[in-house]
Amino acid sequence: HEPGWMMLAPYLALGVASLGMGLAWPWLAGLLGHAVGGHAPHGEPLLVAAGTAASAAGLGVAVLLYSRGLLPRRVEELPLPARLVHGFLYDRWLINSLIYRLVVYPGAAASRLLARLDALLDSVVHEGVPWLFRRLVRAAALLEAGYDEAIHVEAPRLAASASAAVRRLQSGDVRDYMTYFTAGMVFAAVVSALVIAFVLAA
C-alpha cells in the first residue's frame, strides 16, 4: 500500500524546496556562485542534453510499445524477470522493506523487551525490595526480642536458680562440708587416674 502523509510529507517538502531553489537560482547565483562555481563541470550542458534525450527516447519507446499493444496491460502478464524488475522498482528498490526489517521491526521488538524489563525492574524495586526489607526488619525484631529476653529474663533467672542451689549447699554443718570435700577428692582422683591411663596407653 502507498505510504501515508507521515512518509509523503518529507518527500513533498524536499520537492518543494528543490523547485524553489531551482527557480530562485538566478538570484542566488551571485551569492552562492563562488562556493559551487569552482566545482561545476565544463561539460554540464552536454550532460543535461544527453539526460533529456535519453528520457525522451525512453518515453517515446514506451508510448509506442503500449499504443501498438506490444506490452502487456497488466503486471501479471509480464514474464517472470520483468515482474521481478517491476516489483523491485515499484517497491522503491526495497528501501522501505529494508528499513522496516532493519529498523522498525527490531526497534519495536526492542521496545517491547524493554517494556517487559521495565515492568520486571519496577516489580523488583517497588515490591521485592520493600518485601525483603520488611522480612529483614521482622527477623531482626524477633532476634532482638529473643536476645533481649535471654539477657534480661533468662540469664537473671538462671543466676537466681544457681544462687539458690549454692545457698542450699551452704548449710553451716561441718559434716556436710566434709562430705562435699570427700566427694570432690574422689572425683578428682578418678579423673586423674583416667587421664594417666589414657596417656600411658598412648
JSON list of N, CA and C in Angstrom, two decimals, residues 94-154:
[
{"chain": "A", "resi": 94, "resn": "LEU", "atom": "N", "xyz": [13.17, -1.68, -2.73]},
{"chain": "A", "resi": 94, "resn": "LEU", "atom": "CA", "xyz": [13.07, -2.41, -1.45]},
{"chain": "A", "resi": 94, "resn": "LEU", "atom": "C", "xyz": [13.61, -1.61, -0.27]},
{"chain": "A", "resi": 95, "resn": "ILE", "atom": "N", "xyz": [13.72, -0.29, -0.45]},
{"chain": "A", "resi": 95, "resn": "ILE", "atom": "CA", "xyz": [14.25, 0.53, 0.65]},
{"chain": "A", "resi": 95, "resn": "ILE", "atom": "C", "xyz": [13.30, 0.50, 1.84]},
{"chain": "A", "resi": 96, "resn": "ASN", "atom": "N", "xyz": [11.99, 0.63, 1.56]},
{"chain": "A", "resi": 96, "resn": "ASN", "atom": "CA", "xyz": [11.03, 0.59, 2.67]},
{"chain": "A", "resi": 96, "resn": "ASN", "atom": "C", "xyz": [11.06, -0.75, 3.39]},
{"chain": "A", "resi": 97, "resn": "SER", "atom": "N", "xyz": [11.14, -1.84, 2.60]},
{"chain": "A", "resi": 97, "resn": "SER", "atom": "CA", "xyz": [11.20, -3.16, 3.24]},
{"chain": "A", "resi": 97, "resn": "SER", "atom": "C", "xyz": [12.44, -3.31, 4.09]},
{"chain": "A", "resi": 98, "resn": "LEU", "atom": "N", "xyz": [13.57, -2.83, 3.58]},
{"chain": "A", "resi": 98, "resn": "LEU", "atom": "CA", "xyz": [14.81, -2.91, 4.36]},
{"chain": "A", "resi": 98, "resn": "LEU", "atom": "C", "xyz": [14.72, -2.07, 5.62]},
{"chain": "A", "resi": 99, "resn": "ILE", "atom": "N", "xyz": [14.13, -0.88, 5.49]},
{"chain": "A", "resi": 99, "resn": "ILE", "atom": "CA", "xyz": [14.00, -0.01, 6.66]},
{"chain": "A", "resi": 99, "resn": "ILE", "atom": "C", "xyz": [13.13, -0.68, 7.72]},
{"chain": "A", "resi": 100, "resn": "TYR", "atom": "N", "xyz": [12.02, -1.28, 7.27]},
{"chain": "A", "resi": 100, "resn": "TYR", "atom": "CA", "xyz": [11.13, -1.95, 8.23]},
{"chain": "A", "resi": 100, "resn": "TYR", "atom": "C", "xyz": [11.82, -3.14, 8.88]},
{"chain": "A", "resi": 101, "resn": "ARG", "atom": "N", "xyz": [12.55, -3.93, 8.07]},
{"chain": "A", "resi": 101, "resn": "ARG", "atom": "CA", "xyz": [13.16, -5.14, 8.62]},
{"chain": "A", "resi": 101, "resn": "ARG", "atom": "C", "xyz": [14.42, -4.84, 9.44]},
{"chain": "A", "resi": 102, "resn": "LEU", "atom": "N", "xyz": [15.11, -3.77, 9.12]},
{"chain": "A", "resi": 102, "resn": "LEU", "atom": "CA", "xyz": [16.36, -3.47, 9.82]},
{"chain": "A", "resi": 102, "resn": "LEU", "atom": "C", "xyz": [16.18, -2.45, 10.94]},
{"chain": "A", "resi": 103, "resn": "VAL", "atom": "N", "xyz": [15.13, -1.63, 10.87]},
{"chain": "A", "resi": 103, "resn": "VAL", "atom": "CA", "xyz": [14.98, -0.55, 11.85]},
{"chain": "A", "resi": 103, "resn": "VAL", "atom": "C", "xyz": [13.66, -0.67, 12.62]},
{"chain": "A", "resi": 104, "resn": "VAL", "atom": "N", "xyz": [12.54, -0.70, 11.87]},
{"chain": "A", "resi": 104, "resn": "VAL", "atom": "CA", "xyz": [11.23, -0.60, 12.52]},
{"chain": "A", "resi": 104, "resn": "VAL", "atom": "C", "xyz": [10.93, -1.85, 13.35]},
{"chain": "A", "resi": 105, "resn": "TYR", "atom": "N", "xyz": [11.00, -3.03, 12.71]},
{"chain": "A", "resi": 105, "resn": "TYR", "atom": "CA", "xyz": [10.66, -4.26, 13.45]},
{"chain": "A", "resi": 105, "resn": "TYR", "atom": "C", "xyz": [11.63, -4.53, 14.60]},
{"chain": "A", "resi": 106, "resn": "PRO", "atom": "N", "xyz": [12.97, -4.44, 14.38]},
{"chain": "A", "resi": 106, "resn": "PRO", "atom": "CA", "xyz": [13.86, -4.61, 15.55]},
{"chain": "A", "resi": 106, "resn": "PRO", "atom": "C", "xyz": [13.63, -3.57, 16.63]},
{"chain": "A", "resi": 107, "resn": "GLY", "atom": "N", "xyz": [13.35, -2.33, 16.23]},
{"chain": "A", "resi": 107, "resn": "GLY", "atom": "CA", "xyz": [13.07, -1.30, 17.23]},
{"chain": "A", "resi": 107, "resn": "GLY", "atom": "C", "xyz": [11.83, -1.60, 18.04]},
{"chain": "A", "resi": 108, "resn": "ALA", "atom": "N", "xyz": [10.78, -2.08, 17.34]},
{"chain": "A", "resi": 108, "resn": "ALA", "atom": "CA", "xyz": [9.55, -2.43, 18.06]},
{"chain": "A", "resi": 108, "resn": "ALA", "atom": "C", "xyz": [9.79, -3.61, 19.00]},
{"chain": "A", "resi": 109, "resn": "ALA", "atom": "N", "xyz": [10.55, -4.61, 18.53]},
{"chain": "A", "resi": 109, "resn": "ALA", "atom": "CA", "xyz": [10.86, -5.76, 19.41]},
{"chain": "A", "resi": 109, "resn": "ALA", "atom": "C", "xyz": [11.68, -5.32, 20.61]},
{"chain": "A", "resi": 110, "resn": "ALA", "atom": "N", "xyz": [12.66, -4.43, 20.37]},
{"chain": "A", "resi": 110, "resn": "ALA", "atom": "CA", "xyz": [13.47, -3.94, 21.49]},
{"chain": "A", "resi": 110, "resn": "ALA", "atom": "C", "xyz": [12.63, -3.14, 22.47]},
{"chain": "A", "resi": 111, "resn": "SER", "atom": "N", "xyz": [11.68, -2.34, 21.95]},
{"chain": "A", "resi": 111, "resn": "SER", "atom": "CA", "xyz": [10.83, -1.56, 22.85]},
{"chain": "A", "resi": 111, "resn": "SER", "atom": "C", "xyz": [9.94, -2.47, 23.69]},
{"chain": "A", "resi": 112, "resn": "ARG", "atom": "N", "xyz": [9.41, -3.55, 23.07]},
{"chain": "A", "resi": 112, "resn": "ARG", "atom": "CA", "xyz": [8.60, -4.49, 23.85]},
{"chain": "A", "resi": 112, "resn": "ARG", "atom": "C", "xyz": [9.43, -5.19, 24.91]},
{"chain": "A", "resi": 113, "resn": "LEU", "atom": "N", "xyz": [10.66, -5.57, 24.54]},
{"chain": "A", "resi": 113, "resn": "LEU", "atom": "CA", "xyz": [11.55, -6.21, 25.51]},
{"chain": "A", "resi": 113, "resn": "LEU", "atom": "C", "xyz": [11.87, -5.27, 26.65]},
{"chain": "A", "resi": 114, "resn": "LEU", "atom": "N", "xyz": [12.17, -4.01, 26.31]},
{"chain": "A", "resi": 114, "resn": "LEU", "atom": "CA", "xyz": [12.47, -3.03, 27.35]},
{"chain": "A", "resi": 114, "resn": "LEU", "atom": "C", "xyz": [11.25, -2.76, 28.23]},
{"chain": "A", "resi": 115, "resn": "ALA", "atom": "N", "xyz": [10.05, -2.80, 27.62]},
{"chain": "A", "resi": 115, "resn": "ALA", "atom": "CA", "xyz": [8.84, -2.60, 28.43]},
{"chain": "A", "resi": 115, "resn": "ALA", "atom": "C", "xyz": [8.68, -3.74, 29.43]},
{"chain": "A", "resi": 116, "resn": "ARG", "atom": "N", "xyz": [8.91, -4.99, 28.96]},
{"chain": "A", "resi": 116, "resn": "ARG", "atom": "CA", "xyz": [8.83, -6.12, 29.90]},
{"chain": "A", "resi": 116, "resn": "ARG", "atom": "C", "xyz": [9.91, -6.01, 30.97]},
{"chain": "A", "resi": 117, "resn": "LEU", "atom": "N", "xyz": [11.13, -5.64, 30.55]},
{"chain": "A", "resi": 117, "resn": "LEU", "atom": "CA", "xyz": [12.22, -5.50, 31.52]},
{"chain": "A", "resi": 117, "resn": "LEU", "atom": "C", "xyz": [11.92, -4.39, 32.50]},
{"chain": "A", "resi": 118, "resn": "ASP", "atom": "N", "xyz": [11.32, -3.29, 32.00]},
{"chain": "A", "resi": 118, "resn": "ASP", "atom": "CA", "xyz": [10.97, -2.19, 32.89]},
{"chain": "A", "resi": 118, "resn": "ASP", "atom": "C", "xyz": [9.91, -2.63, 33.90]},
{"chain": "A", "resi": 119, "resn": "ALA", "atom": "N", "xyz": [8.93, -3.41, 33.43]},
{"chain": "A", "resi": 119, "resn": "ALA", "atom": "CA", "xyz": [7.91, -3.92, 34.36]},
{"chain": "A", "resi": 119, "resn": "ALA", "atom": "C", "xyz": [8.54, -4.84, 35.40]},
{"chain": "A", "resi": 120, "resn": "LEU", "atom": "N", "xyz": [9.48, -5.68, 34.96]},
{"chain": "A", "resi": 120, "resn": "LEU", "atom": "CA", "xyz": [10.16, -6.58, 35.90]},
{"chain": "A", "resi": 120, "resn": "LEU", "atom": "C", "xyz": [10.97, -5.78, 36.92]},
{"chain": "A", "resi": 121, "resn": "LEU", "atom": "N", "xyz": [11.75, -4.80, 36.43]},
{"chain": "A", "resi": 121, "resn": "LEU", "atom": "CA", "xyz": [12.54, -3.97, 37.34]},
{"chain": "A", "resi": 121, "resn": "LEU", "atom": "C", "xyz": [11.63, -3.19, 38.29]},
{"chain": "A", "resi": 122, "resn": "ASP", "atom": "N", "xyz": [10.52, -2.69, 37.75]},
{"chain": "A", "resi": 122, "resn": "ASP", "atom": "CA", "xyz": [9.58, -1.95, 38.60]},
{"chain": "A", "resi": 122, "resn": "ASP", "atom": "C", "xyz": [9.02, -2.85, 39.69]},
{"chain": "A", "resi": 123, "resn": "SER", "atom": "N", "xyz": [8.69, -4.10, 39.31]},
{"chain": "A", "resi": 123, "resn": "SER", "atom": "CA", "xyz": [8.16, -5.04, 40.30]},
{"chain": "A", "resi": 123, "resn": "SER", "atom": "C", "xyz": [9.22, -5.37, 41.34]},
{"chain": "A", "resi": 124, "resn": "VAL", "atom": "N", "xyz": [10.47, -5.56, 40.90]},
{"chain": "A", "resi": 124, "resn": "VAL", "atom": "CA", "xyz": [11.53, -5.90, 41.85]},
{"chain": "A", "resi": 124, "resn": "VAL", "atom": "C", "xyz": [11.82, -4.74, 42.78]},
{"chain": "A", "resi": 125, "resn": "VAL", "atom": "N", "xyz": [11.93, -3.53, 42.20]},
{"chain": "A", "resi": 125, "resn": "VAL", "atom": "CA", "xyz": [12.33, -2.37, 43.00]},
{"chain": "A", "resi": 125, "resn": "VAL", "atom": "C", "xyz": [11.22, -1.93, 43.94]},
{"chain": "A", "resi": 126, "resn": "HIS", "atom": "N", "xyz": [9.98, -1.87, 43.42]},
{"chain": "A", "resi": 126, "resn": "HIS", "atom": "CA", "xyz": [8.89, -1.32, 44.22]},
{"chain": "A", "resi": 126, "resn": "HIS", "atom": "C", "xyz": [8.11, -2.35, 45.03]},
{"chain": "A", "resi": 127, "resn": "GLU", "atom": "N", "xyz": [8.32, -3.63, 44.75]},
{"chain": "A", "resi": 127, "resn": "GLU", "atom": "CA", "xyz": [7.63, -4.66, 45.51]},
{"chain": "A", "resi": 127, "resn": "GLU", "atom": "C", "xyz": [8.61, -5.62, 46.20]},
{"chain": "A", "resi": 128, "resn": "GLY", "atom": "N", "xyz": [9.60, -6.10, 45.43]},
{"chain": "A", "resi": 128, "resn": "GLY", "atom": "CA", "xyz": [10.52, -7.08, 46.00]},
{"chain": "A", "resi": 128, "resn": "GLY", "atom": "C", "xyz": [11.40, -6.51, 47.09]},
{"chain": "A", "resi": 129, "resn": "VAL", "atom": "N", "xyz": [11.99, -5.33, 46.84]},
{"chain": "A", "resi": 129, "resn": "VAL", "atom": "CA", "xyz": [12.91, -4.73, 47.83]},
{"chain": "A", "resi": 129, "resn": "VAL", "atom": "C", "xyz": [12.17, -4.37, 49.12]},
{"chain": "A", "resi": 130, "resn": "PRO", "atom": "N", "xyz": [11.01, -3.69, 49.07]},
{"chain": "A", "resi": 130, "resn": "PRO", "atom": "CA", "xyz": [10.29, -3.43, 50.33]},
{"chain": "A", "resi": 130, "resn": "PRO", "atom": "C", "xyz": [9.89, -4.71, 51.06]},
{"chain": "A", "resi": 131, "resn": "TRP", "atom": "N", "xyz": [9.44, -5.74, 50.31]},
{"chain": "A", "resi": 131, "resn": "TRP", "atom": "CA", "xyz": [9.09, -7.01, 50.96]},
{"chain": "A", "resi": 131, "resn": "TRP", "atom": "C", "xyz": [10.30, -7.61, 51.66]},
{"chain": "A", "resi": 132, "resn": "LEU", "atom": "N", "xyz": [11.47, -7.57, 51.00]},
{"chain": "A", "resi": 132, "resn": "LEU", "atom": "CA", "xyz": [12.69, -8.12, 51.61]},
{"chain": "A", "resi": 132, "resn": "LEU", "atom": "C", "xyz": [13.05, -7.35, 52.87]},
{"chain": "A", "resi": 133, "resn": "PHE", "atom": "N", "xyz": [12.97, -6.02, 52.81]},
{"chain": "A", "resi": 133, "resn": "PHE", "atom": "CA", "xyz": [13.31, -5.23, 53.99]},
{"chain": "A", "resi": 133, "resn": "PHE", "atom": "C", "xyz": [12.31, -5.45, 55.12]},
{"chain": "A", "resi": 134, "resn": "ARG", "atom": "N", "xyz": [11.03, -5.63, 54.78]},
{"chain": "A", "resi": 134, "resn": "ARG", "atom": "CA", "xyz": [10.06, -5.94, 55.83]},
{"chain": "A", "resi": 134, "resn": "ARG", "atom": "C", "xyz": [10.39, -7.26, 56.51]},
{"chain": "A", "resi": 135, "resn": "ARG", "atom": "N", "xyz": [10.77, -8.26, 55.69]},
{"chain": "A", "resi": 135, "resn": "ARG", "atom": "CA", "xyz": [11.16, -9.55, 56.26]},
{"chain": "A", "resi": 135, "resn": "ARG", "atom": "C", "xyz": [12.40, -9.40, 57.14]},
{"chain": "A", "resi": 136, "resn": "LEU", "atom": "N", "xyz": [13.39, -8.65, 56.68]},
{"chain": "A", "resi": 136, "resn": "LEU", "atom": "CA", "xyz": [14.60, -8.47, 57.46]},
{"chain": "A", "resi": 136, "resn": "LEU", "atom": "C", "xyz": [14.32, -7.74, 58.77]},
{"chain": "A", "resi": 137, "resn": "VAL", "atom": "N", "xyz": [13.47, -6.70, 58.70]},
{"chain": "A", "resi": 137, "resn": "VAL", "atom": "CA", "xyz": [13.13, -5.96, 59.92]},
{"chain": "A", "resi": 137, "resn": "VAL", "atom": "C", "xyz": [12.38, -6.86, 60.89]},
{"chain": "A", "resi": 138, "resn": "ARG", "atom": "N", "xyz": [11.46, -7.69, 60.35]},
{"chain": "A", "resi": 138, "resn": "ARG", "atom": "CA", "xyz": [10.71, -8.59, 61.23]},
{"chain": "A", "resi": 138, "resn": "ARG", "atom": "C", "xyz": [11.64, -9.63, 61.87]},
{"chain": "A", "resi": 139, "resn": "ALA", "atom": "N", "xyz": [12.58, -10.18, 61.06]},
{"chain": "A", "resi": 139, "resn": "ALA", "atom": "CA", "xyz": [13.53, -11.15, 61.61]},
{"chain": "A", "resi": 139, "resn": "ALA", "atom": "C", "xyz": [14.44, -10.50, 62.65]},
{"chain": "A", "resi": 140, "resn": "ALA", "atom": "N", "xyz": [14.88, -9.26, 62.35]},
{"chain": "A", "resi": 140, "resn": "ALA", "atom": "CA", "xyz": [15.73, -8.56, 63.33]},
{"chain": "A", "resi": 140, "resn": "ALA", "atom": "C", "xyz": [14.96, -8.28, 64.61]},
{"chain": "A", "resi": 141, "resn": "ALA", "atom": "N", "xyz": [13.66, -7.94, 64.47]},
{"chain": "A", "resi": 141, "resn": "ALA", "atom": "CA", "xyz": [12.86, -7.69, 65.68]},
{"chain": "A", "resi": 141, "resn": "ALA", "atom": "C", "xyz": [12.70, -8.96, 66.51]},
{"chain": "A", "resi": 142, "resn": "LEU", "atom": "N", "xyz": [12.44, -10.09, 65.82]},
{"chain": "A", "resi": 142, "resn": "LEU", "atom": "CA", "xyz": [12.33, -11.35, 66.55]},
{"chain": "A", "resi": 142, "resn": "LEU", "atom": "C", "xyz": [13.64, -11.73, 67.22]},
{"chain": "A", "resi": 143, "resn": "LEU", "atom": "N", "xyz": [14.75, -11.54, 66.48]},
{"chain": "A", "resi": 143, "resn": "LEU", "atom": "CA", "xyz": [16.06, -11.86, 67.05]},
{"chain": "A", "resi": 143, "resn": "LEU", "atom": "C", "xyz": [16.38, -10.96, 68.23]},
{"chain": "A", "resi": 144, "resn": "GLU", "atom": "N", "xyz": [16.05, -9.69, 68.07]},
{"chain": "A", "resi": 144, "resn": "GLU", "atom": "CA", "xyz": [16.31, -8.75, 69.18]},
{"chain": "A", "resi": 144, "resn": "GLU", "atom": "C", "xyz": [15.44, -9.08, 70.39]},
{"chain": "A", "resi": 145, "resn": "ALA", "atom": "N", "xyz": [14.19, -9.49, 70.13]},
{"chain": "A", "resi": 145, "resn": "ALA", "atom": "CA", "xyz": [13.31, -9.85, 71.24]},
{"chain": "A", "resi": 145, "resn": "ALA", "atom": "C", "xyz": [13.84, -11.08, 71.97]},
{"chain": "A", "resi": 146, "resn": "GLY", "atom": "N", "xyz": [14.30, -12.10, 71.19]},
{"chain": "A", "resi": 146, "resn": "GLY", "atom": "CA", "xyz": [14.87, -13.28, 71.82]},
{"chain": "A", "resi": 146, "resn": "GLY", "atom": "C", "xyz": [16.14, -12.97, 72.58]},
{"chain": "A", "resi": 147, "resn": "TYR", "atom": "N", "xyz": [17.00, -12.12, 71.98]},
{"chain": "A", "resi": 147, "resn": "TYR", "atom": "CA", "xyz": [18.24, -11.73, 72.65]},
{"chain": "A", "resi": 147, "resn": "TYR", "atom": "C", "xyz": [17.93, -10.95, 73.93]},
{"chain": "A", "resi": 148, "resn": "ASP", "atom": "N", "xyz": [16.96, -10.04, 73.82]},
{"chain": "A", "resi": 148, "resn": "ASP", "atom": "CA", "xyz": [16.60, -9.23, 75.00]},
{"chain": "A", "resi": 148, "resn": "ASP", "atom": "C", "xyz": [16.02, -10.12, 76.10]},
{"chain": "A", "resi": 149, "resn": "GLU", "atom": "N", "xyz": [15.19, -11.09, 75.71]},
{"chain": "A", "resi": 149, "resn": "GLU", "atom": "CA", "xyz": [14.63, -11.99, 76.71]},
{"chain": "A", "resi": 149, "resn": "GLU", "atom": "C", "xyz": [15.71, -12.86, 77.35]},
{"chain": "A", "resi": 150, "resn": "ALA", "atom": "N", "xyz": [16.69, -13.32, 76.52]},
{"chain": "A", "resi": 150, "resn": "ALA", "atom": "CA", "xyz": [17.76, -14.15, 77.07]},
{"chain": "A", "resi": 150, "resn": "ALA", "atom": "C", "xyz": [18.64, -13.37, 78.04]},
{"chain": "A", "resi": 151, "resn": "ILE", "atom": "N", "xyz": [18.92, -12.10, 77.71]},
{"chain": "A", "resi": 151, "resn": "ILE", "atom": "CA", "xyz": [19.81, -11.29, 78.56]},
{"chain": "A", "resi": 151, "resn": "ILE", "atom": "C", "xyz": [19.10, -10.80, 79.81]},
{"chain": "A", "resi": 152, "resn": "HIS", "atom": "N", "xyz": [17.87, -10.31, 79.64]},
{"chain": "A", "resi": 152, "resn": "HIS", "atom": "CA", "xyz": [17.21, -9.63, 80.75]},
{"chain": "A", "resi": 152, "resn": "HIS", "atom": "C", "xyz": [16.23, -10.51, 81.53]},
{"chain": "A", "resi": 153, "resn": "VAL", "atom": "N", "xyz": [15.92, -11.70, 81.01]},
{"chain": "A", "resi": 153, "resn": "VAL", "atom": "CA", "xyz": [14.97, -12.57, 81.72]},
{"chain": "A", "resi": 153, "resn": "VAL", "atom": "C", "xyz": [15.61, -13.91, 82.07]},
{"chain": "A", "resi": 154, "resn": "GLU", "atom": "N", "xyz": [16.09, -14.62, 81.03]},
{"chain": "A", "resi": 154, "resn": "GLU", "atom": "CA", "xyz": [16.60, -15.97, 81.28]},
{"chain": "A", "resi": 154, "resn": "GLU", "atom": "C", "xyz": [17.90, -15.97, 82.07]}
]
